[in-house]
Amino acid sequence: MQQETDIQYLPGVGPKRAELLKKELGIESVADLVRFYPFRYVDRSTLTPIASIASDAAYVQFRGQVQRRKLWGQGSQEIASLDGAPPRFSLVKRMTVIVADASGEMELVFFKGVRWAYEKLRPGEAFLFFGKPQVFNGRINFVHPEVDELSQANYGGTGTLTGVYNSTEKLRNAGVTDKVMQKMMHAALGEILPTLRETLPAYVLKEKGLCDLSFALRNIHFPKDSASLERARYRLKFEELFLLQLSLLKAKYLRSRAENGIPMPSVGPAFKACYDALPYQLTGAQKRVIKEIREDMRSGRQMNRLLQGDVGSGKTMVAVLSALIAAGNGYQACIMAPTEVLAQQHYRNIQKYLSPTGLRSALLTGTSKTAERREIHAGLEDGSISLIVGTHALLEDNVIFRKLGLAIIDEQHRFGVEQRSKLWSKTSDGRPPHVLVMTATPIPRTLAMTFYGDLDTSVIDEMPPGRKPVVTMSAGEGKRAALYKFIGEQIALGRQAFIVYPLIFESEKMDYKNLELGFEEVVKAFPFPPYKTAIVHGKQTPEDKDFNMKAFVEGRANILVATSVIEVGVDVPNASVMVIESAERFGLSQLHQLRGRVGRGSEKSYCILMTGQKLSKESRKRIELMCATENGFELAEEDLRMRGPGDLEGTQQSGMPISLSIASLAKDGLILSDARAYASAVLEKDPYLQESDNALLLNELRKEKYNQKDYSKIS
Ligand code: ADP
Ligand code: MG
């Protein structure tokens, strides 16, 4: 049997299970199967006395003798089995079985496979049971435990650690238990291990001290002991991260070798004029980043750079100076923002920087008037507009640049891959524009290496001087009156306040209700006149949203009640209070983004995290951390550690380049760094992986998962 053989031909699988494995777990071939690893291991060498099984225990194994069985029908009516006659299983909804050992009794519950369990679990006979305890009506029981004969040895050999596999409802219902999974693994390994091909060259195994693939696969499924499991795991994690980094870096290397970028040799007069007129000194970080960008644009290679900088770190300035470099070399630049409000805000901010340069700029959004549009289109085509700021409207077909040399994208995760590539195609001379992506979402290092592994990154890790820290505190419902009093005082000082409500897809209806109730309460506490409260949420028409947002941005409304739509980028320097309702429901990165909406002016600012009464330990920790630090990277790292990458703000839309099957971006940062450095060293010596030593690697990188269309993020 080959690795590529369809899973259905594996003994014990068949077409039906194969179909399910494919649908539910994406397992199609024998190779896929053996690469589907246990997500945890249990020690089945020990028996737990029934009396000492704790309700919160993980998987436990115990021995029990069947005492009595009961069959239950609709509405929990007991179905008595008439003497001798077999019960009518079609009426049975559930079976409970009481088993006992010397220490006590335990209830087992079966909803499915009742006939089988009934026939097997005869009173008086003893078995090994294995499962995870649950609590029902205050009592511990086991739902669908695994049942083993007392004599049955651990499947798969000598070890006592047994793999537990991720499964789904459908698979379990189809009888694909852990035990069945183990049987299939055993069969699959038996088929393919003898002819297994290594994926890593011998020199890699040697230099990195890794075990070979055959050892790794055997021990990841059926560990000989915990040391072997550790070696197996390390090898597989390294392999996964190394190949991924190799593919990312290879793309980057090849691109950086190609001389297909637009060379921009000089900075030009506009840059100088703007620079000289700046009302402040650039921070060291801004200077460094501008230098990096400058080098890229000069190099003759296409720039693909990610610019990370916390909210308020001064990315706009960097964007403008980069655009002026393009202008200084006779090229146009565009800045694309995800929303109308943000595009307008950018445009306004940029005007003051541009005025000393005498360059023409324009704003193009969905609401631009036809006549204005026509003029802008003309200006872009004849090259008289040097810098255009806009929304998705920039992507429309009739927008054509004379010479687009630089595309700057703010908050890139809001843009899809196709939209981006559309923008690149607007260039006239066939050479792709330089690309600068800006994000205010601090991305933990391990994520950045993976999501943006093929980009160069610059980080503005220093705030402009004079920014005051935002005073952050948490409060419970009991403090609401005091909160309103405080907001009133701030308004009396001429400031404004945000009040933000969570809006989560799964609880959308309730969340909107809370938002509405909250709004009513705020209006009651701050009646019109003299107060004015605006409200912004996703169900409003774009016009309503804009109207309300503008009222707040322009200072006509004192309070803005909103869902987290205001999260990204909105700048209201006069706002000094950010109240976050049900703060425990937000992730750290999101809380941090929200907090970044205040503290942008010269006034002292406050962020108040309103929390419910019963906080989980983890929520409490999040809230405490928010109060303790304003460092976005620290918060993002912690968020990653606590919630895993899937939940991280900004990563959902951008999508993982490849889903990892064993390594974790939250936990395996060290292996990742090592794998990346090593991949880089390998490519340094052999950028095209042409040497015979590297044939295995080249072969791996040909696999589909490394060659998906939307894989390379930028161009
Ligand atoms: P963000 O990175 O969030 O886009 P901005 O570019 O909007 O940040 O900058 C935030 C504020 O800081 C703006 O009002 C800007 O004028 C100001 N600013 C930017 N750079 C500096 C600097 N070096 N010194 C002082 N103020 C600065
Ligand atoms: Mg900004």
XYZ file of C-alpha atoms and ligand atoms in Angstrom:
743
model
C 0.000 0.000 0.000
C 1.239 3.469 -0.935
C 1.060 6.578 1.193
C -1.265 8.105 -1.377
C -3.640 5.145 -1.309
C -7.228 6.139 -0.618
C -8.100 5.568 2.992
C -11.048 3.336 2.109
C -8.727 0.499 1.112
C -7.178 0.361 4.537
C -8.390 -2.773 6.366
C -11.232 -1.872 8.714
C -12.180 1.359 6.979
C -14.290 0.826 3.859
C -16.108 3.380 1.718
C -18.578 4.575 4.358
C -16.073 5.435 7.043
C -13.705 6.764 4.405
C -16.382 9.211 3.306
C -16.869 10.373 6.890
C -13.159 10.692 7.587
C -12.831 12.774 4.465
C -15.762 15.022 5.282
C -15.205 15.420 8.979
C -11.441 15.445 9.299
C -10.157 15.984 5.772
C -8.394 12.627 5.834
C -8.246 11.202 2.319
C -5.147 9.072 2.049
C -3.223 6.722 4.284
C -0.572 9.408 4.583
C -3.207 11.897 5.761
C -4.304 9.434 8.389
C -0.908 8.877 9.940
C -0.403 12.627 9.922
C -3.517 13.038 12.025
C -2.007 13.131 15.476
C -3.518 12.552 18.905
C -4.254 15.839 20.629
C -3.558 14.345 24.027
C -2.479 11.150 25.729
C -3.832 9.266 28.637
C -2.113 6.848 30.869
C -4.150 3.664 30.714
C -1.847 1.729 32.944
C -3.593 2.865 36.093
C -7.031 2.060 37.479
C -8.856 4.685 39.485
C -11.094 3.452 42.318
C -14.647 4.563 41.564
C -14.968 6.419 44.854
C -12.008 8.623 44.039
C -13.088 9.725 40.561
C -13.323 13.510 40.709
C -15.935 15.349 38.685
C -13.323 17.495 36.997
C -10.923 14.673 36.217
C -9.658 14.242 32.684
C -9.934 10.773 31.202
C -9.899 7.998 33.754
C -9.907 4.259 33.611
C -11.723 2.147 36.169
C -12.837 -1.394 36.687
C -16.457 -2.176 37.433
C -18.877 -5.021 37.744
C -22.299 -4.522 36.213
C -24.975 -4.311 38.924
C -28.186 -3.360 37.124
C -29.391 -1.828 33.887
C -32.375 0.320 33.107
C -33.903 1.217 29.782
C -35.707 4.518 29.400
C -38.188 5.551 26.737
C -39.841 8.799 25.723
C -40.349 11.178 28.658
C -38.064 9.133 30.917
C -40.561 6.290 31.223
C -38.842 3.154 32.260
C -39.210 0.344 29.770
C -39.453 -2.891 31.663
C -38.204 -5.950 29.940
C -40.797 -8.632 30.283
C -39.485 -11.864 31.630
C -37.239 -13.439 29.109
C -38.463 -11.418 26.137
C -35.894 -9.044 24.603
C -36.693 -5.375 25.183
C -38.092 -3.310 22.307
C -34.984 -1.317 21.491
C -36.808 0.887 19.010
C -38.566 2.554 21.945
C -35.411 3.008 24.000
C -34.051 6.537 24.254
C -31.394 5.882 26.839
C -29.895 3.134 28.943
C -28.331 3.576 32.356
C -26.005 0.992 33.799
C -24.804 0.903 37.379
C -21.371 -0.631 37.847
C -19.437 -1.068 41.060
C -16.015 -1.822 42.438
C -15.011 -2.318 46.063
C -15.044 1.429 46.652
C -18.410 2.436 45.234
C -20.894 2.654 42.379
C -20.887 4.587 39.131
C -23.597 5.294 36.574
C -22.937 4.854 32.860
C -25.260 6.326 30.271
C -25.791 5.205 26.677
C -27.909 7.071 24.160
C -26.591 5.272 21.108
C -25.623 1.706 20.468
C -27.942 0.658 23.256
C -28.606 -2.801 21.894
C -24.904 -3.518 21.686
C -24.236 -2.202 25.187
C -27.226 -4.073 26.598
C -26.018 -7.324 25.195
C -22.466 -6.782 26.322
C -22.977 -5.373 29.798
C -24.642 -8.297 31.517
C -25.163 -8.086 35.268
C -22.419 -9.807 37.195
C -19.755 -9.363 34.552
C -16.817 -7.018 35.024
C -15.123 -4.733 32.467
C -12.608 -1.965 32.127
C -14.251 1.383 31.481
C -12.539 4.434 30.143
C -13.854 7.930 29.641
C -14.281 11.433 30.917
C -16.548 11.982 33.926
C -19.478 14.380 33.594
C -21.749 15.907 36.143
C -25.482 15.532 35.666
C -28.001 16.629 38.313
C -25.170 16.973 40.756
C -23.933 13.417 40.249
C -20.962 12.090 38.365
C -21.596 9.757 35.475
C -19.957 8.569 32.277
C -21.669 9.004 28.934
C -20.591 6.442 26.346
C -17.439 5.272 28.094
C -15.197 2.899 26.227
C -15.747 -0.664 27.302
C -12.885 -3.172 27.349
C -12.658 -6.765 28.359
C -10.594 -7.126 31.486
C -8.139 -9.236 29.587
C -7.779 -6.802 26.737
C -4.303 -5.465 26.439
C -3.626 -1.928 25.478
C -3.898 -1.639 21.728
C -0.751 -1.033 19.781
C 1.832 -2.533 21.965
C 4.145 -1.955 24.775
C 3.503 1.599 25.930
C 1.025 2.704 28.519
C 0.306 6.095 26.983
C -2.668 6.032 24.673
C -3.488 8.696 22.119
C -6.785 10.531 22.196
C -7.866 11.874 18.811
C -10.001 14.834 17.984
C -13.318 13.607 16.771
C -16.721 14.866 15.784
C -20.268 13.986 16.736
C -20.818 12.321 13.378
C -17.719 10.193 13.676
C -18.576 9.083 17.174
C -22.084 8.211 16.087
C -20.635 6.150 13.288
C -18.657 4.228 15.861
C -15.286 5.766 15.109
C -14.094 5.837 18.693
C -10.550 6.373 19.862
C -10.180 2.656 19.880
C -11.237 2.372 16.248
C -8.950 5.249 15.408
C -6.070 3.428 17.050
C -6.853 0.292 15.106
C -6.805 2.226 11.861
C -3.543 3.935 12.816
C -2.029 0.623 13.655
C -3.034 -0.798 10.308
C -1.886 2.294 8.431
C 1.508 2.383 10.101
C 1.937 -1.307 9.413
C 1.249 -0.683 5.744
C 3.449 2.327 5.145
C 6.295 2.362 7.625
C 8.344 -0.260 5.775
C 8.559 1.897 2.672
C 8.250 5.303 4.267
C 10.144 8.155 2.646
C 11.859 10.690 4.849
C 10.784 14.307 4.398
C 13.907 15.881 5.838
C 17.431 15.458 4.471
C 19.839 13.429 6.576
C 21.977 16.474 7.285
C 18.984 18.268 8.812
C 18.212 15.335 11.090
C 21.808 15.224 12.135
C 22.369 18.931 12.657
C 19.124 19.371 14.521
C 19.336 16.106 16.438
C 15.951 14.907 15.218
C 14.622 11.367 15.194
C 13.663 9.901 11.839
C 10.150 10.051 10.449
C 9.391 6.415 10.985
C 10.258 6.603 14.674
C 8.304 9.830 14.984
C 5.118 8.504 13.425
C 5.209 5.279 15.388
C 5.736 7.038 18.675
C 3.351 9.894 18.134
C 0.537 7.371 17.840
C 1.804 4.591 20.079
C 4.441 6.042 22.374
C 6.908 3.584 23.752
C 7.406 5.859 26.723
C 7.171 9.546 27.428
C 10.739 10.269 26.325
C 10.059 8.700 22.911
C 6.845 10.661 22.656
C 8.735 13.853 23.348
C 11.297 13.097 20.641
C 8.560 12.250 18.175
C 6.646 15.371 18.962
C 9.676 17.587 18.687
C 10.632 16.150 15.342
C 7.133 16.586 13.917
C 6.775 20.112 15.219
C 10.147 21.099 13.869
C 9.381 19.529 10.525
C 6.075 21.330 10.269
C 7.426 24.740 11.197
C 10.619 24.324 9.219
C 8.871 23.411 5.970
C 6.409 26.247 6.408
C 9.144 28.774 7.051
C 11.166 27.367 4.202
C 8.288 27.918 1.813
C 7.649 31.441 3.085
C 11.277 32.454 3.049
C 11.889 30.896 -0.321
C 9.165 33.076 -1.807
C 10.697 36.063 -0.114
C 14.224 35.251 -1.250
C 13.208 34.701 -4.814
C 11.301 37.933 -4.860
C 14.141 39.839 -3.338
C 16.482 38.518 -6.005
C 14.228 39.499 -8.856
C 15.007 42.946 -10.186
C 11.426 43.757 -11.029
C 10.778 46.657 -8.663
C 10.590 50.308 -9.570
C 13.870 51.948 -8.650
C 13.386 55.218 -6.807
C 16.908 56.538 -6.432
C 16.290 59.949 -4.882
C 14.095 61.230 -2.085
C 13.204 64.348 -4.041
C 12.174 67.863 -3.074
C 8.668 67.069 -1.761
C 10.063 64.824 0.937
C 12.458 67.502 2.018
C 9.840 70.247 2.022
C 7.503 68.201 4.167
C 10.252 67.030 6.473
C 11.556 70.531 7.068
C 8.085 71.820 7.891
C 7.231 69.113 10.430
C 5.947 70.620 13.670
C 7.735 67.953 15.685
C 10.799 65.739 15.702
C 10.320 62.263 14.314
C 10.795 59.598 16.929
C 13.811 57.336 16.638
C 11.532 54.487 15.596
C 9.892 56.554 12.860
C 13.291 57.549 11.520
C 14.489 53.969 11.492
C 11.395 52.734 9.718
C 11.517 55.475 7.102
C 15.106 54.536 6.443
C 14.129 50.897 5.936
C 11.402 51.907 3.518
C 13.727 54.280 1.747
C 16.271 51.481 1.242
C 13.598 49.188 -0.164
C 12.316 51.751 -2.625
C 15.766 52.605 -3.801
C 16.876 49.008 -4.262
C 15.262 48.212 -7.595
C 13.383 45.382 -5.947
C 9.730 45.505 -5.126
C 9.041 46.478 -1.550
C 6.679 44.236 0.405
C 6.757 45.588 3.873
C 4.522 45.264 6.867
C 4.547 48.246 9.158
C 3.405 47.505 12.656
C 2.876 50.237 15.159
C 0.603 50.602 18.078
C -2.268 53.046 17.877
C -0.895 56.573 18.002
C 2.681 55.616 17.235
C 2.705 57.854 14.179
C 2.261 55.583 11.186
C 0.492 58.254 9.122
C 3.629 60.346 9.032
C 5.621 57.393 7.793
C 3.022 56.725 5.114
C 3.129 60.317 3.927
C 6.908 60.482 3.728
C 6.957 57.210 1.800
C 4.389 58.573 -0.627
C 6.550 61.655 -1.074
C 9.513 59.498 -2.035
C 7.374 58.033 -4.794
C 6.316 61.521 -5.860
C 9.922 62.664 -5.832
C 10.689 59.994 -8.404
C 7.766 60.852 -10.636
C 5.353 58.215 -9.370
C 1.934 58.322 -7.787
C 0.935 56.788 -4.485
C -2.322 55.641 -3.019
C -3.438 55.071 0.539
C -6.305 52.682 0.958
C -8.363 52.557 4.139
C -11.065 50.072 5.121
C -13.857 52.550 5.835
C -15.112 55.890 4.628
C -14.573 57.514 8.018
C -10.982 56.344 8.157
C -10.269 57.434 4.610
C -11.622 60.887 5.388
C -9.612 61.071 8.542
C -6.419 60.111 6.738
C -7.129 62.628 4.046
C -7.672 65.417 6.567
C -4.503 64.539 8.479
C -2.436 64.296 5.374
C -3.412 67.711 4.060
C -1.379 69.534 6.654
C 1.717 67.517 5.823
C 1.278 68.024 2.106
C 0.746 71.753 2.011
C 4.462 72.670 2.037
C 5.049 70.346 -0.911
C 2.591 71.852 -3.336
C 1.556 68.380 -4.495
C -2.000 67.601 -5.491
C -3.937 65.013 -3.523
C -7.516 63.767 -3.597
C -10.024 61.658 -1.716
C -12.045 59.010 -3.510
C -14.737 57.055 -1.706
C -18.067 55.448 -2.461
C -19.848 58.720 -1.763
C -17.738 60.913 -4.035
C -19.985 62.845 -6.424
C -19.957 61.995 -10.105
C -18.432 65.267 -11.262
C -15.755 65.087 -8.597
C -15.071 61.498 -9.521
C -14.591 62.370 -13.155
C -12.088 65.023 -12.217
C -10.207 62.628 -9.946
C -10.110 59.919 -12.600
C -8.678 62.417 -15.038
C -6.124 63.606 -12.501
C -4.982 60.078 -11.838
C -4.732 59.274 -15.498
C -2.741 62.360 -16.446
C -0.599 62.034 -13.338
C -1.443 65.448 -11.885
C -2.717 63.839 -8.662
C 0.309 62.572 -6.763
C -1.424 61.060 -3.770
C -4.884 59.576 -3.623
C -6.561 58.482 -0.433
C -9.589 56.252 -0.638
C -11.634 53.223 0.176
C -12.491 50.215 -1.958
C -13.632 52.769 -4.524
C -9.977 52.889 -5.603
C -10.319 49.367 -6.909
C -13.027 50.121 -9.447
C -12.120 49.390 -13.017
C -12.320 52.957 -14.232
C -9.663 54.077 -11.770
C -6.444 54.102 -13.764
C -3.129 55.503 -12.679
C -0.579 57.006 -14.961
C 2.294 55.759 -12.859
C 1.399 54.058 -9.614
C 4.615 53.545 -7.692
C 3.477 52.883 -4.142
C 0.372 51.351 -2.608
C -0.148 51.845 1.095
C -2.792 49.771 2.777
C -4.066 50.620 6.207
C -5.354 47.807 8.407
C -4.743 45.240 5.738
C -6.757 42.408 7.170
C -9.909 44.079 5.960
C -8.862 43.563 2.379
C -9.135 40.324 0.513
C -6.386 38.906 -1.596
C -8.234 39.472 -4.821
C -8.832 43.100 -4.061
C -5.185 43.589 -3.433
C -4.115 41.983 -6.646
C -6.599 44.181 -8.446
C -4.833 47.214 -7.147
C -1.473 45.971 -8.337
C -2.797 45.515 -11.846
C -3.544 49.212 -12.104
C 0.045 50.006 -12.731
C 0.882 51.078 -16.246
C 4.417 49.925 -16.908
C 4.048 46.297 -15.887
C 6.143 46.621 -12.788
C 4.311 46.112 -9.526
C 4.117 49.098 -7.205
C 5.944 49.015 -3.919
C 3.650 47.859 -1.162
C 3.467 49.059 2.395
C 0.904 47.473 4.684
C 0.175 49.224 7.941
C -1.435 47.602 10.913
C -2.143 48.883 14.389
C -2.943 45.421 15.642
C 0.169 44.321 17.449
C 0.957 40.883 16.144
C 2.863 38.477 18.353
C 6.202 37.555 16.875
C 5.327 33.959 16.167
C 2.186 34.970 14.324
C 3.967 37.635 12.333
C 6.596 35.100 11.299
C 3.868 32.848 10.020
C 1.134 35.088 8.691
C 3.532 37.559 7.220
C 6.527 35.303 6.970
C 7.177 36.298 3.381
C 7.167 40.012 4.136
C 9.737 42.308 5.556
C 8.520 43.876 8.731
C 9.146 47.182 10.382
C 7.970 48.009 13.860
C 7.412 51.429 15.359
C 8.018 50.524 18.947
C 8.207 53.976 20.404
C 5.475 56.495 21.095
C 5.771 60.188 20.244
C 6.809 62.087 23.337
C 4.232 63.672 25.595
C 1.585 61.032 25.351
C -0.033 60.534 28.690
C -0.817 57.023 29.808
C -4.480 56.091 29.799
C -5.670 55.455 33.337
C -7.303 52.047 33.201
C -9.533 50.576 35.869
C -12.256 48.016 36.211
C -15.585 48.403 37.942
C -18.658 46.352 38.671
C -22.312 47.267 38.230
C -22.380 48.746 41.752
C -20.191 51.594 40.538
C -22.459 52.693 37.696
C -23.809 55.800 39.425
C -20.252 56.894 40.160
C -19.331 56.188 36.534
C -22.085 58.445 35.220
C -21.090 61.139 37.636
C -17.525 60.914 36.383
C -18.602 61.064 32.740
C -20.698 64.128 33.612
C -17.640 65.819 35.094
C -15.563 65.085 32.020
C -18.282 66.461 29.759
C -18.409 69.579 31.937
C -14.688 69.965 31.185
C -15.573 69.887 27.496
C -14.528 66.294 26.804
C -16.324 63.411 25.167
C -16.891 59.777 26.089
C -17.195 56.458 24.274
C -19.384 53.695 25.673
C -18.787 50.438 23.841
C -20.863 47.274 23.916
C -19.759 43.823 22.812
C -21.320 42.444 19.695
C -20.676 38.818 19.118
C -22.135 36.905 16.274
C -23.497 34.017 18.334
C -25.337 36.259 20.743
C -26.112 39.018 18.304
C -29.775 39.433 19.221
C -29.113 39.747 22.929
C -26.179 42.003 22.307
C -28.258 44.422 20.243
C -30.833 44.419 22.978
C -28.176 45.260 25.561
C -26.902 48.007 23.325
C -30.373 49.508 22.975
C -31.115 49.258 26.683
C -27.735 50.754 27.437
C -28.402 53.602 25.053
C -31.760 54.325 26.702
C -30.141 54.318 30.106
C -27.411 56.691 28.991
C -29.937 59.066 27.448
C -31.880 58.994 30.714
C -28.748 59.792 32.689
C -27.662 62.442 30.181
C -30.889 63.972 28.852
C -31.121 66.184 25.813
C -30.694 69.113 26.206
C -28.057 69.926 27.207
C -26.470 66.549 26.498
C -26.358 64.822 23.195
C -25.709 61.104 22.756
C -25.012 59.472 19.418
C -25.284 55.781 18.648
C -23.425 53.735 16.040
C -23.880 50.086 15.196
C -23.777 47.676 12.314
C -27.515 47.549 11.670
C -27.759 51.206 10.760
C -27.760 52.360 7.188
C -24.383 53.733 6.123
C -25.953 57.217 6.119
C -27.178 56.915 9.715
C -23.882 55.535 10.821
C -21.992 58.316 9.163
C -24.327 60.963 10.504
C -23.923 59.746 14.084
C -20.202 59.218 13.755
C -19.725 62.687 12.356
C -21.767 64.217 15.181
C -19.275 62.715 17.592
C -16.132 63.354 15.554
C -17.129 66.982 15.091
C -17.854 67.393 18.785
C -21.609 67.926 18.548
C -22.367 64.778 20.547
C -20.887 64.331 24.026
C -21.260 60.596 24.189
C -20.975 57.892 21.577
C -22.679 54.609 22.357
C -21.404 51.985 19.966
C -20.543 48.424 19.227
C -16.945 47.587 18.532
C -17.247 48.985 14.983
C -15.391 52.035 16.234
C -12.443 49.886 17.017
C -10.265 50.599 14.060
C -8.518 53.885 13.648
C -11.132 56.525 14.503
C -9.415 59.570 15.874
C -11.266 61.917 18.235
C -8.558 63.674 20.229
C -11.144 65.367 22.421
C -12.513 62.076 23.741
C -11.071 61.340 27.167
C -13.227 58.483 28.426
C -13.605 54.979 27.039
C -16.147 52.848 28.849
C -16.214 49.205 27.799
C -19.322 47.324 28.858
C -19.068 43.589 29.612
C -15.354 43.970 29.157
C -14.791 40.336 30.087
C -16.305 39.349 26.759
C -13.611 41.056 24.720
C -10.197 39.656 23.947
C -7.140 41.505 25.141
C -6.124 42.746 21.719
C -9.583 44.099 21.146
C -9.684 45.831 24.518
C -6.347 47.347 23.723
C -7.568 48.620 20.361
C -10.578 50.174 22.011
C -8.513 51.820 24.691
C -6.335 53.284 21.972
C -9.296 55.443 20.897
C -8.637 57.723 23.882
C -5.467 59.361 25.073
C -4.896 60.842 21.653
C -5.192 64.425 22.791
C -3.313 66.322 25.422
C -5.849 65.615 28.170
C -5.604 62.912 30.761
C -7.690 59.968 29.601
C -9.498 57.085 31.209
C -10.502 53.608 30.210
C -13.113 51.988 32.411
C -13.731 48.282 32.065
C -17.218 47.425 33.279
C -17.478 43.780 34.213
C -20.181 41.344 35.206
C -20.214 39.702 38.579
C -19.092 36.190 37.920
C -15.792 36.341 36.142
C -13.866 33.257 35.204
C -10.318 33.131 36.429
C -9.077 33.756 32.949
C -11.326 36.778 32.388
C -10.196 38.264 35.649
C -6.608 37.807 34.577
C -7.271 39.550 31.280
C -8.906 42.512 32.994
C -6.077 42.775 35.505
C -3.486 42.687 32.763
C -5.284 45.447 30.885
C -5.158 47.613 33.981
C -1.485 46.842 34.450
C 0.007 47.482 31.010
C -0.428 49.585 27.913
C 2.056 47.633 25.863
C 0.129 46.255 22.911
C 2.689 43.585 22.085
C 2.706 42.266 25.604
C -1.083 42.083 25.541
C -1.106 40.390 22.163
C 1.382 37.754 23.322
C -0.736 37.079 26.354
C -3.886 36.909 24.251
C -2.223 34.362 22.026
C -1.148 32.343 25.019
C -4.580 32.391 26.587
C -6.820 31.983 23.578
C -4.769 30.546 20.772
C -4.252 32.108 17.355
C -7.710 31.421 15.979
C -9.349 34.006 18.156
C -6.845 36.729 17.731
C -8.134 39.955 16.382
C -6.997 40.476 12.856
C -6.051 36.909 12.181
C -9.488 35.547 11.377
C -9.815 37.374 8.123
C -6.253 37.065 7.035
C -6.414 33.310 7.372
C -3.616 30.952 8.172
C -1.373 30.218 5.232
C -1.413 26.598 6.322
C -3.211 25.042 9.199
C -0.758 23.565 11.627
C -1.380 20.011 12.690
C 0.951 19.669 15.634
C 2.923 22.824 16.319
C 1.301 25.671 18.189
C 2.044 29.308 17.525
C 1.127 30.021 21.106
C 3.444 27.493 22.680
C 6.185 26.639 20.246
C 7.733 30.044 19.725
C 11.220 28.749 20.411
C 10.997 25.920 17.916
C 9.531 28.355 15.413
C 12.391 30.826 15.768
C 14.882 28.032 15.478
C 13.130 26.557 12.444
C 12.980 29.931 10.748
C 16.626 30.704 11.363
C 17.581 27.278 10.122
C 15.395 27.600 7.024
C 17.055 30.897 6.339
C 20.507 29.336 6.652
C 19.548 26.520 4.296
C 18.305 29.001 1.701
C 21.331 31.191 2.115
C 23.430 28.318 0.812
C 20.985 27.015 -1.742
C 18.230 29.536 -2.560
C 16.575 27.362 -5.184
C 17.043 24.118 -3.250
C 18.777 22.667 -6.275
C 21.462 20.700 -4.521
C 20.868 16.992 -4.293
C 20.971 17.153 -0.514
C 17.892 19.332 -0.639
C 15.872 17.307 -3.109
C 13.632 16.032 -0.335
C 12.829 19.562 0.725
C 12.048 20.697 -2.782
C 9.782 17.711 -3.079
C 7.902 18.630 0.086
C 7.455 22.229 -1.010
C 5.825 21.053 -4.223
C 2.891 19.810 -2.203
C -0.354 21.576 -2.695
C -0.557 23.052 0.763
C 2.519 25.152 0.090
C 1.259 26.340 -3.244
C -2.160 27.707 -2.590
C -3.285 30.666 -4.575
C -3.871 33.025 -1.695
C -0.751 31.928 -0.001
C 1.482 34.856 -0.618
C -0.221 37.693 1.091
C 0.753 40.675 -0.900
C 1.742 40.259 -4.489
P -1.239 55.897 14.123
O 0.021 55.124 14.187
O -2.242 55.424 15.104
O -1.781 56.013 12.739
P -0.945 58.702 13.855
O -0.084 58.691 12.682
O -2.383 59.029 13.655
O -0.841 57.334 14.635
O -0.288 59.670 14.925
C -0.912 59.935 16.160
C -0.694 61.394 16.558
O 0.666 61.600 16.890
C -1.014 62.351 15.441
O -1.732 63.429 15.999
C 0.345 62.798 14.932
O 0.298 64.122 14.438
C 1.210 62.712 16.157
N 2.608 62.413 15.897
C 3.098 61.537 14.982
N 4.444 61.484 15.040
C 4.815 62.320 16.029
C 6.071 62.717 16.583
N 7.232 62.199 16.147
N 6.067 63.598 17.590
C 4.921 64.124 18.040
N 3.708 63.817 17.567
C 3.646 62.914 16.578
Mg -3.630 55.547 11.819
